[in-house]
XYZ file of N, CA and C in Angstrom:
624
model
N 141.418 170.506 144.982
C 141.217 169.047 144.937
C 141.946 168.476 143.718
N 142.520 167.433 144.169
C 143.707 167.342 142.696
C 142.758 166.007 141.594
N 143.057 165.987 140.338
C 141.807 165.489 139.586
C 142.135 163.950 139.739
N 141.330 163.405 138.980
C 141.273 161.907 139.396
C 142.263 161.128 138.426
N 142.773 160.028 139.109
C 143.797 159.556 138.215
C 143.315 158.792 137.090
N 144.187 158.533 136.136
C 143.749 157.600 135.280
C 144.151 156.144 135.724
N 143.130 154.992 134.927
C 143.863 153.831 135.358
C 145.170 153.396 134.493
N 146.460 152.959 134.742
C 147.313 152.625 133.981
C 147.158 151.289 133.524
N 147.439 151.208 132.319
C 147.661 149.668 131.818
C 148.894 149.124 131.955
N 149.043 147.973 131.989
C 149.495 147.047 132.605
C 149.978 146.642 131.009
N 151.409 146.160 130.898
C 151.756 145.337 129.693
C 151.032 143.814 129.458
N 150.289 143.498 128.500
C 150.287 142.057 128.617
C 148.916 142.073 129.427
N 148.019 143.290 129.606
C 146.737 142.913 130.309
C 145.728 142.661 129.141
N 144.767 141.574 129.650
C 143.678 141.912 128.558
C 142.474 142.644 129.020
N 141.891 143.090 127.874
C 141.027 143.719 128.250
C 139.665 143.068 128.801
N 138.929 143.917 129.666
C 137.729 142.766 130.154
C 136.774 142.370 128.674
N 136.377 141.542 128.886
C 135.186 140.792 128.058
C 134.129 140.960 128.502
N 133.211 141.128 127.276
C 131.625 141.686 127.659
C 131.333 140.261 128.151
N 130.167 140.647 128.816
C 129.289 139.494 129.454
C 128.546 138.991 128.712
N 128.277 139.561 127.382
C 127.154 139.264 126.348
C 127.398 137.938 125.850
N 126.382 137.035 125.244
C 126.755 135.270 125.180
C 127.450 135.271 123.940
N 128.015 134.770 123.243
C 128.424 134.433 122.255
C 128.409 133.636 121.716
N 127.233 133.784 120.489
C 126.839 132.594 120.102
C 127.429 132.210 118.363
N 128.059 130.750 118.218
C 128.109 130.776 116.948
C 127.190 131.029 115.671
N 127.982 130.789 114.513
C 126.873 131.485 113.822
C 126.512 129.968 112.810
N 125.613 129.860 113.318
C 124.812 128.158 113.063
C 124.071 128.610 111.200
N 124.157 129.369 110.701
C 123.288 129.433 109.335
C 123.581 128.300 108.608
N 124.703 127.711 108.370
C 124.096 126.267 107.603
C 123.892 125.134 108.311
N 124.291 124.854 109.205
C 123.669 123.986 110.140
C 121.999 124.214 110.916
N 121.549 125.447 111.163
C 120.350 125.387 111.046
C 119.514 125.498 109.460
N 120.074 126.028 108.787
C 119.047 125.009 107.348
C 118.981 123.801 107.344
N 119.873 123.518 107.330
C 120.131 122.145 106.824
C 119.106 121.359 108.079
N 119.261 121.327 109.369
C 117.960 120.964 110.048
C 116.906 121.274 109.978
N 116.486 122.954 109.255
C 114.922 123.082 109.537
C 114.484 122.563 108.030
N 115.472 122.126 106.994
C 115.297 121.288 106.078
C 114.705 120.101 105.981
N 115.594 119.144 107.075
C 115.380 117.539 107.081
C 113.845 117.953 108.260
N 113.517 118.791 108.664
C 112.079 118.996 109.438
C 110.917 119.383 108.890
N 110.831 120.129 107.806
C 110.006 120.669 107.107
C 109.834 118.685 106.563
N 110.934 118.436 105.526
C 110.703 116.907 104.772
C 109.464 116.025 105.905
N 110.897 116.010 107.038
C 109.652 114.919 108.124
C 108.405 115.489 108.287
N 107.844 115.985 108.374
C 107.013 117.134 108.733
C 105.886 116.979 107.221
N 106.535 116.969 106.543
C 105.904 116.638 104.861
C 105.271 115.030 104.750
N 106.195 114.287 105.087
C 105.859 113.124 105.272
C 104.860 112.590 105.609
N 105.214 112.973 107.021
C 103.747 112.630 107.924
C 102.410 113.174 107.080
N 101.957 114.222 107.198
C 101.168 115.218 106.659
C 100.554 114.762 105.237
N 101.273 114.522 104.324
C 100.955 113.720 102.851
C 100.228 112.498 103.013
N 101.027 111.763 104.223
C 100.465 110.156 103.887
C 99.204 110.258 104.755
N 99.540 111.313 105.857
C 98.121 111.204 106.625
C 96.713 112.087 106.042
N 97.244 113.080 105.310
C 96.162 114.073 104.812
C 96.102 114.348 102.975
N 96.888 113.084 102.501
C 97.002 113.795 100.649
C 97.954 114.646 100.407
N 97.778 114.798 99.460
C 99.004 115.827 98.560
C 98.830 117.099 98.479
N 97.329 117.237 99.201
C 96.730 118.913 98.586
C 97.153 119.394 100.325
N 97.525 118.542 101.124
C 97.387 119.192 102.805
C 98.132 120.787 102.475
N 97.716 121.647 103.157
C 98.544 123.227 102.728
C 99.735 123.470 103.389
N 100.074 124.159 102.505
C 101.785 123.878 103.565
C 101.894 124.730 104.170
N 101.371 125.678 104.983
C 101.033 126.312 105.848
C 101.296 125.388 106.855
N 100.260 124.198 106.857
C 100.144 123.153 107.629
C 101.206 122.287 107.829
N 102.455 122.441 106.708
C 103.520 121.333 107.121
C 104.383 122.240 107.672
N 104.544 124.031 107.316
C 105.187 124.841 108.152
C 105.261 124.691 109.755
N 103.950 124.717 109.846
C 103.713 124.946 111.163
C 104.133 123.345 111.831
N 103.364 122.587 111.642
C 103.931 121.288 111.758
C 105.868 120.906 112.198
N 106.406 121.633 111.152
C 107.753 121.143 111.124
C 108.228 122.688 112.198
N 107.580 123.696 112.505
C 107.982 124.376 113.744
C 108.835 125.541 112.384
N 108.629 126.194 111.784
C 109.638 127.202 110.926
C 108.226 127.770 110.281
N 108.628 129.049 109.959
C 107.646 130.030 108.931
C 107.561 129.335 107.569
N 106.278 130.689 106.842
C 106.382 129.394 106.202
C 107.249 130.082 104.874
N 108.571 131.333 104.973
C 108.866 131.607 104.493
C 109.959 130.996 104.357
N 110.461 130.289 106.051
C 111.615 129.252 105.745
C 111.334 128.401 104.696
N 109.999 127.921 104.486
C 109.791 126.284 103.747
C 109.848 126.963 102.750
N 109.680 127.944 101.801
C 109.812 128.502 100.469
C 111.025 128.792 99.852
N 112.054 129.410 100.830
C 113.520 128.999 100.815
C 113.881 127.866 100.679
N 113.983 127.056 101.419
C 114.334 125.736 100.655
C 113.259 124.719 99.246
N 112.272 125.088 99.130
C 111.317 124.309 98.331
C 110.344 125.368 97.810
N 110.730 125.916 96.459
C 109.590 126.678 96.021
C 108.213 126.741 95.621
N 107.756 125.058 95.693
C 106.636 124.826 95.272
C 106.302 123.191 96.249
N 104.861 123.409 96.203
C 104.530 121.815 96.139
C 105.026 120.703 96.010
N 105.134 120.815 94.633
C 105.511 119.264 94.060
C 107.030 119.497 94.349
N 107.482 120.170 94.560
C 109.338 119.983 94.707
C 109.727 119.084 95.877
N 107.930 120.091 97.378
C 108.699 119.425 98.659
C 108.191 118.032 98.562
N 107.173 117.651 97.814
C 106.953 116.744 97.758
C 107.575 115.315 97.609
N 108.043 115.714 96.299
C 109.107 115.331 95.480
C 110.446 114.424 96.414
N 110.635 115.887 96.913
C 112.047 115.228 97.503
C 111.433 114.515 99.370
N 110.238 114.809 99.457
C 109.663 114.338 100.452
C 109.679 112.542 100.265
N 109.192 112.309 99.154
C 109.060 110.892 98.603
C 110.467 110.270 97.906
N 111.267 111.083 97.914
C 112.636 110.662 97.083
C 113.229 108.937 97.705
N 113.114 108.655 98.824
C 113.631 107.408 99.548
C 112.800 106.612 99.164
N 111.213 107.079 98.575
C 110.498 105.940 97.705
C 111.083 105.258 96.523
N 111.520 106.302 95.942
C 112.302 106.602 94.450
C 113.646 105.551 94.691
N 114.221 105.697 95.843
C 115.082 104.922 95.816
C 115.157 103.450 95.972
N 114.322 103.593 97.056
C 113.453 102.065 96.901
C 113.825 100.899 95.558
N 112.501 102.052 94.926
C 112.314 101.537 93.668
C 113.488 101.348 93.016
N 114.414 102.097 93.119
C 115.961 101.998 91.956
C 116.560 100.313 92.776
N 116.731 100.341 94.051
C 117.151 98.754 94.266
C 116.564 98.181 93.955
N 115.570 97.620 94.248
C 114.847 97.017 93.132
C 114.774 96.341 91.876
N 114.787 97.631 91.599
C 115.306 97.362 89.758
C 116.750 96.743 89.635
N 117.691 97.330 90.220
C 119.064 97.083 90.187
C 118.896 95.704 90.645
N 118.441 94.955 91.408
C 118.116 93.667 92.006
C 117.567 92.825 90.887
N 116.722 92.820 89.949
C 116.229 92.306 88.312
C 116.948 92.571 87.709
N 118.180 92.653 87.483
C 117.897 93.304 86.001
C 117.941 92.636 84.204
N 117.217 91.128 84.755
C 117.370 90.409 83.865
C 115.746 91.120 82.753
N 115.725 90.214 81.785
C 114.540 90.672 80.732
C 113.030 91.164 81.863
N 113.003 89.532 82.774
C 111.625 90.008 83.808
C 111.687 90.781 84.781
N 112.741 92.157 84.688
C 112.794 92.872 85.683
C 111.627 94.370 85.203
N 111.454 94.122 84.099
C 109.686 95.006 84.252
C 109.027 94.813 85.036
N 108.505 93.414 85.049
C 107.256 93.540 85.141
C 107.341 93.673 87.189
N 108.483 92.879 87.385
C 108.662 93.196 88.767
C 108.647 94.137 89.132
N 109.560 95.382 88.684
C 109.827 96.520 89.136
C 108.406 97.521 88.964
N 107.856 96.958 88.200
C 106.447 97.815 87.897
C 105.388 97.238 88.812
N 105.276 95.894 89.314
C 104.505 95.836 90.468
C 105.005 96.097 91.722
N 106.517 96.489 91.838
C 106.814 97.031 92.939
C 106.355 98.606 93.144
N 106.399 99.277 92.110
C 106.365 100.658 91.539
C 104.760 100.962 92.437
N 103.846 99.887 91.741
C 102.590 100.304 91.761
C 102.101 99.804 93.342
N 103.270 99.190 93.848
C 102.662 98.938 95.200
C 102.839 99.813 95.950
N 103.940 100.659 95.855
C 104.633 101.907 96.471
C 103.433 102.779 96.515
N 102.750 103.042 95.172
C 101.903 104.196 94.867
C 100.455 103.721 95.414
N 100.202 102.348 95.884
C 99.165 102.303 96.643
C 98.920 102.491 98.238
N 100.683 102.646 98.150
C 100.966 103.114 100.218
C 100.086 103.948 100.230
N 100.982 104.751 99.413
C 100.418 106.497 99.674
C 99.725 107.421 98.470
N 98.484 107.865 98.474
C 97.947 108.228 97.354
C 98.580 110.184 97.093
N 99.251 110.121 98.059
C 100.315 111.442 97.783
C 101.361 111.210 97.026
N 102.217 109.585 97.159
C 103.051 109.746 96.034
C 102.613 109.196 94.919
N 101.597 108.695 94.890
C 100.616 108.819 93.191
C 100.642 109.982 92.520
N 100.346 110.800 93.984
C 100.036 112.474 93.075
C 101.323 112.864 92.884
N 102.512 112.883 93.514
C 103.435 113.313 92.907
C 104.325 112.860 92.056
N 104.361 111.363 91.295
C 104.416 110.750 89.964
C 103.807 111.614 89.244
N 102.305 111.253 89.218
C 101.595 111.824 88.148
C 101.965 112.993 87.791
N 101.836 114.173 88.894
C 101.991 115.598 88.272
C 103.459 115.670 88.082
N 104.536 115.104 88.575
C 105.774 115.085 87.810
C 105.550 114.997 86.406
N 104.857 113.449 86.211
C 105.153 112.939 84.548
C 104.062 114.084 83.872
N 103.319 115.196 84.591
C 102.481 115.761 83.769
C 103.520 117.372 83.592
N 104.324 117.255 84.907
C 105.296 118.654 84.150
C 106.626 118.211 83.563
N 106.426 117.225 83.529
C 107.909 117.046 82.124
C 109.443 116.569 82.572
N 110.196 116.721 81.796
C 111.453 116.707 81.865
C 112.534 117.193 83.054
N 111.762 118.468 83.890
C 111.948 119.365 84.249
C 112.043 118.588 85.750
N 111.315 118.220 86.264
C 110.921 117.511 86.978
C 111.674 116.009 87.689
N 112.620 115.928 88.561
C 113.358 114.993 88.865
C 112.866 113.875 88.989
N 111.864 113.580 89.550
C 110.700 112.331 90.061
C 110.411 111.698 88.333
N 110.356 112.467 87.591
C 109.397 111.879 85.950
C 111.118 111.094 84.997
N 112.252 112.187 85.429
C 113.236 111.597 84.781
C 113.621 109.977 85.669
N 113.665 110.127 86.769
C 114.437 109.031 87.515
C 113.164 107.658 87.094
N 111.550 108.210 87.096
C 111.191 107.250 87.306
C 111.382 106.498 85.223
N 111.399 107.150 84.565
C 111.549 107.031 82.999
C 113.145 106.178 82.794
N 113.654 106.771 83.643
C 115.105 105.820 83.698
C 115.184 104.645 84.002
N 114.338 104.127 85.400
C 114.348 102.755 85.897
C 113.694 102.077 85.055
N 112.338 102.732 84.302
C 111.748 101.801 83.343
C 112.406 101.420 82.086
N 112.949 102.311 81.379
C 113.329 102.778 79.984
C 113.933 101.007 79.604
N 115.275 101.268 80.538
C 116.002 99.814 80.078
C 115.124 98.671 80.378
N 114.482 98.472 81.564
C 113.622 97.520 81.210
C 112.688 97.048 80.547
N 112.219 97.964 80.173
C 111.301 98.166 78.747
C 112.290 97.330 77.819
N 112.997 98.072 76.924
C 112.956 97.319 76.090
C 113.763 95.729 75.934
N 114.545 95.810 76.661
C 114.734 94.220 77.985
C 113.482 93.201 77.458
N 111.966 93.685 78.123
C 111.040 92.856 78.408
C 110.570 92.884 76.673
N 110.521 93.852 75.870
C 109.713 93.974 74.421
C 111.218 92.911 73.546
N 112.296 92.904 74.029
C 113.113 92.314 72.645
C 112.337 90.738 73.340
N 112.251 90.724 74.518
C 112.057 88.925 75.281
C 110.780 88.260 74.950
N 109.673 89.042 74.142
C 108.363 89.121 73.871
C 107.227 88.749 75.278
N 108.125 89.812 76.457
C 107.096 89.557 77.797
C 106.045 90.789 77.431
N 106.429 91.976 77.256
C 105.435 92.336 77.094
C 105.073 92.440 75.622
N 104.209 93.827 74.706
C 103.681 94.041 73.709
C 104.587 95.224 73.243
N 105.127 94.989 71.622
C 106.124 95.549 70.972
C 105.907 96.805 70.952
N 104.321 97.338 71.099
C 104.823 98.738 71.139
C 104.563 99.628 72.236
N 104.448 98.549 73.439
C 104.199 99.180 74.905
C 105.514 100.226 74.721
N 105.378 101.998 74.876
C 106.577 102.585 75.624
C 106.299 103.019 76.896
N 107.391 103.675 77.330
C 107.372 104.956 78.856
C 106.104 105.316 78.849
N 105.725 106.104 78.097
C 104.842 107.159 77.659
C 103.152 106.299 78.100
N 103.383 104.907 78.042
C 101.986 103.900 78.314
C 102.497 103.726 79.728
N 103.302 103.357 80.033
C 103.374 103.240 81.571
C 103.333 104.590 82.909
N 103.273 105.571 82.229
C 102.746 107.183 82.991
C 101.947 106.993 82.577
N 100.859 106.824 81.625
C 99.655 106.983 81.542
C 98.861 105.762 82.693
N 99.662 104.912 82.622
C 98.901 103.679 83.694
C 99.025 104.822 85.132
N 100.096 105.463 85.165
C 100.712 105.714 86.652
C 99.174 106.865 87.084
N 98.509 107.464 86.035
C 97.486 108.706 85.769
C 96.469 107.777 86.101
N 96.665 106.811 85.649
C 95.081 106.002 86.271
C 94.960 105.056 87.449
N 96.189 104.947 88.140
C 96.462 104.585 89.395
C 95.731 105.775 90.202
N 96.221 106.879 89.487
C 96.203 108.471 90.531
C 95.114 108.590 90.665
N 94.115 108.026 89.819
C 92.756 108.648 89.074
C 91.962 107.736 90.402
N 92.192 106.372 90.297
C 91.763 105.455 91.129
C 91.681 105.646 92.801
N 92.738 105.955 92.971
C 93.626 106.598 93.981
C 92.947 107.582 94.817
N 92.760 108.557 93.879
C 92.105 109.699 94.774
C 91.044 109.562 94.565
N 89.871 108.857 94.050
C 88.458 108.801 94.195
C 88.213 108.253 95.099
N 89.009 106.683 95.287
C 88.383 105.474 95.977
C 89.487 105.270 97.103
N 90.120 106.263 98.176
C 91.722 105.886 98.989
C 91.286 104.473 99.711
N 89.839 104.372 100.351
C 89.931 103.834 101.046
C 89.133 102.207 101.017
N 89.026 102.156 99.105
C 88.078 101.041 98.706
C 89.026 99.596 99.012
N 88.437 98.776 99.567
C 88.901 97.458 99.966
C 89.265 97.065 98.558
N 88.783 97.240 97.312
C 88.649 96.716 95.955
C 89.942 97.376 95.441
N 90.582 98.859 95.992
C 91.241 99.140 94.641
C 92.328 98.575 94.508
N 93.299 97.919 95.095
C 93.959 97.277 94.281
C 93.701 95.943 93.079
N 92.593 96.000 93.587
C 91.889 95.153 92.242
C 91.963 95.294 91.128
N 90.923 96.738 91.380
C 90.789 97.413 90.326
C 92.230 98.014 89.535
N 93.094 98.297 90.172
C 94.768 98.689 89.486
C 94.773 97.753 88.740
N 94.877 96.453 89.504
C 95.318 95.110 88.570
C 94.408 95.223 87.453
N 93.097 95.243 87.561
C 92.222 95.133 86.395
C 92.454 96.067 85.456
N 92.654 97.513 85.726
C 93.361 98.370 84.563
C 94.362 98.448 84.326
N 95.393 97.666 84.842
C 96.990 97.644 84.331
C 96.605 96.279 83.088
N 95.725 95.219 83.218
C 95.833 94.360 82.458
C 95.295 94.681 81.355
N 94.122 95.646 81.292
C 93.772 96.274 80.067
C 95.082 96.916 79.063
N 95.732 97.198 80.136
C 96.957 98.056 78.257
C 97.608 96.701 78.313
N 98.380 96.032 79.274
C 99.380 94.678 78.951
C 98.878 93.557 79.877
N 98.331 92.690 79.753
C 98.324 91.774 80.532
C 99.596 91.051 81.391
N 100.584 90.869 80.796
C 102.024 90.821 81.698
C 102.750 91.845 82.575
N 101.595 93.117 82.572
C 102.215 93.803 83.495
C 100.852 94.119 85.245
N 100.217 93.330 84.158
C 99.440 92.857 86.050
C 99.365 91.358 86.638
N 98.928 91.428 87.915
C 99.278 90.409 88.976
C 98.601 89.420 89.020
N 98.300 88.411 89.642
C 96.935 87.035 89.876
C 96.359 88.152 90.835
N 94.913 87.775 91.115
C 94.009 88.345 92.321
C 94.357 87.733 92.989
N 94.267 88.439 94.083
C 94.462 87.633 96.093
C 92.907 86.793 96.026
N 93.339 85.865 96.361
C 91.988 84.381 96.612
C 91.564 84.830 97.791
């Protein structure tokens, strides 16, 4: 029996192609989405449940482990942080919109209206301005004030030796207010009533 032939190739043939799918290789394009999902996902979750909601809970929520969300955001206050960042920006037009001597006191009742939306981005002011420098949310928000500060102290709107350092401490007793009372018909009252205790030009008339 004579043996079996081989097949000959052909010049210029290609070879067959597996059937297997071929898929690109998406690694920064899927971060970068299970990124902006985890954020949305943060969002919701903060304004609806606080700052302490577990992020377990925004993992699962935004559909990724929750080892993805640690890869991009190593802590809390980071996803937080950049969760609330479009607040932050907010606030910078704003300011950029004043920026005459009375753009304190504006930008600071805009500030404090922001932080009565959501008593999550109270908490993440506060514990920014309580970890420091380090902290993107405590520099940006020290920046928008800084120049207006002393803007409003050379104009004698506010008190010569109001600094930064008094206006995070107001932001601590917003927080303080904030998370005791989220849902008191009174507290923005009460803000106004303890913002006027350190400066009176940096709180509002009461709603009649």
């Amino acid at each position: 029996m004579p043996p079996p032939r081989r097949a000959r190739k052909t010049l210029g043939q290609t070879p067959p192609r597996s059937s297997a799918p071929r898929g690109a290789n998406r690694g920064p394009a899927a971060a970068a989405e299970n990124r902006e999902k985890i954020l949305a996902a943060a969002r919701r979750l903060f304004v609806a449940h606080g700052y302490r909601v577990p992020l377990s809970t925004i993992a699962q929520e935004a559909g990724v482990g929750q080892g993805v969300l640690y890869r991009h955001f190593p802590g809390r206050l980071e996803l937080a942080t950049a969760a609330f960042e479009g607040n932050l920006d907010a606030i910078e037009a704003h300011a950029a919109a004043h920026p005459g001597p009375d753009g304190l006191v504006l930008v600071w009742r805009r500030m404090v209206e922001t932080l009565l939306e959501s008593t999550a981005f109270v908490e993440v002011v506060a514990h920014a301005a309580d970890a420091g420098a380090a902290i993107g949310a405590a520099d940006r928000m020290a920046g928008i004030l800084a120049g207006r500060l002393e803007q409003a102290r050379e104009a004698g709107i506010v008190r010569e030796d109001l600094e930064v350092e008094d206006l995070f401490l107001l932001v601590r007793m917003v927080h303080g207010l904030a998370v005791t009372n989220p849902r008191d018909r009174s507290l923005a009252d009460q803000v106004r009533r303890a913002v006027g205790l350190v400066d009176p030009a940096l709180a509002w008339p009461p709603e009649p």
